[in-house]
XYZ file of C-alpha atoms in Angstrom:
332
model
C 0.000 0.000 0.000
C 1.123 3.532 -0.789
C 0.059 6.478 1.339
C -1.349 9.244 -0.872
C -2.321 12.727 0.257
C -5.911 13.758 -0.447
C -6.474 17.516 -0.624
C -9.916 19.096 -0.688
C -10.688 22.514 -2.150
C -10.785 23.876 1.387
C -7.294 22.472 2.005
C -5.772 24.230 -1.001
C -7.811 27.439 -0.978
C -5.468 30.362 -0.304
C -2.536 28.007 0.162
C -0.378 29.699 -2.501
C -0.182 33.285 -3.737
C -0.706 34.273 -7.399
C 3.012 35.013 -7.627
C 3.930 31.555 -6.360
C 1.634 29.975 -8.947
C 3.308 32.039 -11.671
C 6.813 30.972 -10.631
C 5.827 27.286 -10.526
C 4.074 27.432 -13.890
C 6.940 29.351 -15.526
C 9.302 26.586 -14.401
C 6.914 23.992 -15.835
C 6.894 25.692 -19.221
C 10.678 25.992 -19.169
C 10.859 22.222 -18.764
C 8.379 21.785 -21.611
C 10.649 23.954 -23.745
C 13.508 21.600 -22.860
C 11.479 18.607 -24.058
C 9.222 17.573 -21.152
C 6.258 15.519 -22.430
C 2.782 17.065 -22.566
C -0.317 16.291 -24.601
C -3.308 18.473 -25.523
C -6.709 17.863 -24.007
C -8.863 14.976 -25.110
C -12.583 15.637 -24.900
C -15.315 13.029 -25.166
C -18.759 14.501 -25.828
C -21.943 12.820 -24.672
C -25.223 13.620 -26.416
C -27.840 12.561 -23.884
C -27.521 13.871 -21.278
C -25.361 16.586 -22.830
C -21.916 16.728 -21.279
C -18.219 16.208 -21.790
C -15.392 14.261 -20.195
C -12.006 15.930 -20.589
C -8.457 15.028 -19.643
C -4.898 16.168 -20.284
C -1.514 15.342 -18.812
C 2.155 16.278 -18.563
C 5.431 15.043 -17.101
C 7.720 17.609 -15.423
C 10.903 15.642 -14.665
C 12.802 18.385 -12.854
C 9.788 19.249 -10.731
C 9.597 15.549 -9.911
C 5.904 15.287 -10.711
C 3.519 14.165 -13.396
C -0.227 13.919 -13.776
C -2.931 16.247 -15.029
C -6.627 16.966 -15.040
C -9.698 14.870 -15.574
C -13.008 16.665 -15.347
C -16.648 16.437 -16.301
C -18.979 19.256 -17.254
C -22.671 19.252 -18.019
C -24.550 15.961 -17.812
C -27.569 15.706 -15.546
C -26.369 18.002 -12.767
C -25.265 20.721 -15.202
C -22.140 21.275 -13.138
C -18.435 20.406 -13.280
C -16.018 18.346 -11.171
C -12.216 18.536 -11.445
C -9.883 15.803 -10.216
C -6.083 16.091 -10.265
C -3.942 12.979 -9.719
C -0.286 13.739 -8.982
C 2.449 11.106 -9.337
C 6.151 10.984 -8.524
C 8.088 11.429 -11.781
C 10.837 9.030 -10.699
C 9.079 6.183 -8.901
C 5.683 6.528 -10.562
C 3.996 6.283 -7.160
C 0.941 8.421 -6.498
C 1.747 11.471 -4.379
C -1.601 13.179 -4.087
C -5.166 13.434 -5.277
C -6.539 16.975 -5.386
C -10.019 18.373 -5.711
C -8.865 20.540 -8.574
C -11.632 23.105 -9.008
C -10.488 25.870 -6.669
C -6.951 25.989 -8.084
C -8.195 26.277 -11.672
C -8.347 30.077 -12.022
C -4.968 30.412 -10.314
C -3.055 27.888 -12.402
C -4.744 29.085 -15.610
C -4.127 32.705 -14.641
C -0.495 31.820 -13.988
C -0.128 30.382 -17.501
C -1.548 33.612 -18.906
C 0.852 35.661 -16.815
C 3.822 33.602 -18.000
C 2.691 34.408 -21.542
C 2.482 38.112 -20.698
C 5.913 38.051 -19.087
C 7.451 36.288 -22.091
C 5.779 38.327 -24.835
C 4.490 41.710 -23.620
C 6.612 44.837 -23.640
C 8.573 45.361 -20.445
C 7.039 48.810 -20.021
C 3.430 47.584 -20.355
C 1.242 49.281 -17.736
C -2.246 49.422 -19.295
C -4.334 46.271 -19.410
C -7.724 45.479 -20.926
C -9.635 42.422 -19.820
C -12.711 41.052 -21.561
C -14.637 38.865 -19.135
C -15.540 39.272 -15.474
C -15.809 35.744 -14.080
C -13.513 33.539 -12.033
C -11.050 33.055 -14.905
C -10.829 36.803 -15.538
C -10.135 37.290 -11.844
C -7.341 34.721 -11.959
C -5.810 36.221 -15.104
C -5.758 39.740 -13.709
C -4.359 38.817 -10.307
C -1.571 36.762 -11.897
C -0.732 39.338 -14.565
C -0.368 41.987 -11.854
C 2.587 39.990 -10.500
C 4.594 40.236 -13.753
C 3.877 43.818 -14.875
C 3.536 47.049 -12.906
C -0.026 47.853 -13.967
C -1.420 51.321 -13.416
C -4.684 51.157 -15.417
C -7.065 48.258 -16.036
C -10.247 48.439 -18.081
C -12.743 45.602 -17.878
C -15.646 44.816 -20.159
C -18.238 42.056 -20.032
C -21.757 42.159 -21.488
C -23.597 42.398 -18.142
C -23.155 45.861 -16.618
C -23.576 44.681 -13.031
C -20.940 41.965 -13.454
C -18.257 44.192 -14.917
C -18.873 46.912 -12.345
C -18.740 44.440 -9.466
C -15.522 42.949 -10.866
C -13.960 46.404 -11.243
C -14.889 47.397 -7.700
C -13.435 44.190 -6.249
C -10.194 44.346 -8.233
C -9.787 48.074 -7.595
C -9.676 47.268 -3.883
C -7.386 44.256 -4.310
C -4.787 45.690 -6.725
C -2.591 48.784 -6.719
C -3.792 49.594 -10.253
C -6.856 51.687 -11.036
C -9.542 49.269 -12.300
C -12.616 50.608 -14.113
C -15.536 49.083 -15.997
C -16.212 50.275 -19.549
C -19.258 49.924 -21.796
C -17.656 48.071 -24.725
C -14.734 45.851 -25.610
C -13.572 48.534 -28.033
C -13.311 51.020 -25.170
C -11.322 48.483 -23.137
C -8.901 47.596 -25.932
C -8.202 51.173 -27.027
C -4.660 52.193 -25.990
C -4.115 48.955 -24.020
C -0.610 47.498 -23.807
C -1.954 44.061 -22.863
C -5.342 42.558 -23.722
C -6.637 39.462 -21.932
C -9.736 37.594 -23.061
C -11.344 35.290 -20.512
C -14.737 34.403 -21.959
C -16.769 31.518 -23.329
C -17.579 33.485 -26.492
C -18.171 31.749 -29.810
C -17.355 34.843 -31.881
C -14.506 37.386 -31.642
C -14.835 39.724 -28.682
C -13.023 42.700 -30.247
C -11.893 43.991 -33.652
C -8.236 43.246 -34.326
C -7.879 46.546 -36.210
C -8.265 48.314 -32.845
C -5.034 46.904 -31.440
C -2.186 49.373 -31.242
C 1.174 48.268 -32.572
C 3.117 46.652 -29.746
C 0.093 45.169 -27.979
C 0.209 41.725 -26.427
C -2.928 39.550 -26.346
C -3.518 36.542 -24.110
C -6.576 34.525 -25.123
C -7.517 31.805 -22.645
C -11.185 31.034 -23.250
C -10.916 29.147 -26.530
C -10.374 25.426 -26.824
C -12.998 24.359 -29.325
C -12.599 24.393 -33.130
C -15.913 26.198 -33.594
C -15.302 28.896 -30.973
C -12.996 31.889 -31.086
C -12.265 34.941 -28.995
C -9.898 36.512 -31.549
C -10.647 37.456 -35.143
C -8.538 36.557 -38.156
C -7.042 40.070 -38.268
C -5.580 39.667 -34.769
C -4.074 36.275 -35.617
C -2.666 37.524 -38.928
C -1.062 40.597 -37.339
C 0.516 38.714 -34.482
C 3.550 36.697 -33.602
C 1.468 33.684 -32.616
C 2.541 31.522 -29.664
C 0.347 28.643 -28.380
C 0.785 26.677 -25.173
C 1.166 23.446 -27.180
C 1.819 23.290 -30.907
C -0.134 20.038 -31.247
C -3.408 21.668 -30.162
C -3.261 24.455 -32.759
C -4.994 22.426 -35.466
C -7.044 20.460 -32.954
C -8.990 23.000 -30.909
C -7.424 26.481 -31.257
C -10.568 27.975 -32.769
C -9.195 31.444 -33.521
C -6.207 30.061 -35.395
C -8.354 27.516 -37.248
C -10.744 30.243 -38.435
C -7.820 32.367 -39.632
C -6.469 29.311 -41.420
C -9.827 28.688 -43.085
C -10.024 32.328 -44.181
C -6.620 31.958 -45.819
C -4.918 34.795 -43.948
C -2.342 32.491 -42.320
C -0.785 29.091 -42.898
C 0.317 26.522 -40.344
C 3.795 28.066 -40.608
C 2.374 31.133 -38.844
C 2.942 29.361 -35.500
C 6.042 31.076 -34.136
C 6.877 28.724 -31.247
C 5.382 27.112 -28.184
C 5.390 29.183 -25.004
C 7.809 26.733 -23.412
C 10.308 27.240 -26.228
C 10.218 30.993 -25.616
C 10.532 30.599 -21.834
C 13.450 28.179 -22.255
C 15.228 30.510 -24.677
C 14.910 28.077 -27.569
C 12.956 30.620 -29.617
C 12.824 34.424 -29.438
C 9.849 36.130 -27.874
C 9.068 39.741 -28.683
C 11.704 41.208 -31.000
C 10.435 44.796 -31.366
C 8.308 47.321 -29.498
C 5.922 47.537 -32.477
C 5.239 43.799 -32.675
C 1.768 42.443 -31.892
C 1.991 39.171 -29.972
C -0.596 36.530 -29.075
C -0.437 33.788 -26.467
C -3.151 31.221 -27.173
C -3.775 29.446 -23.859
C -6.159 26.519 -24.178
C -5.170 24.762 -20.968
C -2.569 22.019 -20.520
C -1.245 19.558 -17.997
C 1.880 21.710 -17.676
C 0.325 24.366 -15.455
C -1.873 21.749 -13.799
C 1.026 19.567 -12.656
C 3.167 22.555 -11.692
C 0.379 24.017 -9.571
C -0.573 20.686 -8.024
C 3.030 20.025 -6.974
C 3.247 23.506 -5.443
C 0.081 22.871 -3.420
C 1.225 19.384 -2.444
C 4.498 20.719 -1.033
C 2.777 23.518 0.857
C 0.098 21.192 2.223
C 2.729 18.791 3.532
C 4.652 21.597 5.214
C 1.459 22.784 6.922
C 0.174 19.280 7.726
C -2.980 19.690 5.653
C -5.092 17.024 3.991
C -5.851 13.430 4.790
C -4.228 10.159 3.794
C -5.680 7.513 1.525
C -3.993 4.256 0.589
C -3.551 2.938 -2.949
C -2.323 -0.531 -3.785
C 0.354 -1.170 -6.416
C -0.599 -3.464 -9.276
C 2.097 -5.944 -8.209
C 0.074 -6.662 -5.077
C -3.509 -6.641 -6.234
C -3.575 -7.220 -9.977
C -3.909 -10.971 -9.557
C -7.163 -11.872 -11.247
C -8.050 -13.987 -8.196
């Protein structure tokens, strides 16, 4: 039997800061850039009841951990459940099992912030965010750890939601955070644009982007959905989290491909290759850059290992026992 740590959402809530998530996830992407294995998400769709089962995984050898996400969404309860198994990258033994929902905005926000840090101008201070939910909150809090923001403009379709988000973040951050009445108003003059939506159609006009803007798009991982228009993709140095998902579920890129404004050669590099110094990031102040963040096991494993280490140091969680196959896989 192997003792495995079980961590609930309550155990991991508030256990790590946004900055700590960013550092862990940056290290994970560096390892990916050095060749660490990771695969895009696999999604199985069920028709009746409508729902999906999704999973993705990664191995981070230097972190000493591997694992990923498996989650369901929809089905009869119309809700979602996230489970994160974490294994030792040397022995293969299970280290931990996490209720993975509460860490999701933080690890996803950290991936977005790593993209901002790798691709945005160093002097970027003005940020636009489209979306006002949990993922937008995670993106903004993480991005504020990698750039000295002074102005943030937020837009989402529901006035009450964007105003509530702006009020909360204005209290939490040093930057001035204000709600605006359109995505165009948010994007105008922004140094960094973050989209955190479930939109099926582009959420702003790519012609509105100033030269030198960086865009992080994190709400698109379906071939028929897109947050960014073809103009944004065509203008940009385009960097995905994983190259293999670009023609699988990167909806904005696939639409630009279908419209004939880019080819598959338009993919500049994976984020990990930029972080590891294997490929250049931004090469001029006038360059438009895009980080297409669809979600991977890289940030999931990095974040889970961070929480596992912190939980052990603070004696959090409970122990469950798992049996190795050598003991119980007998067929008796």
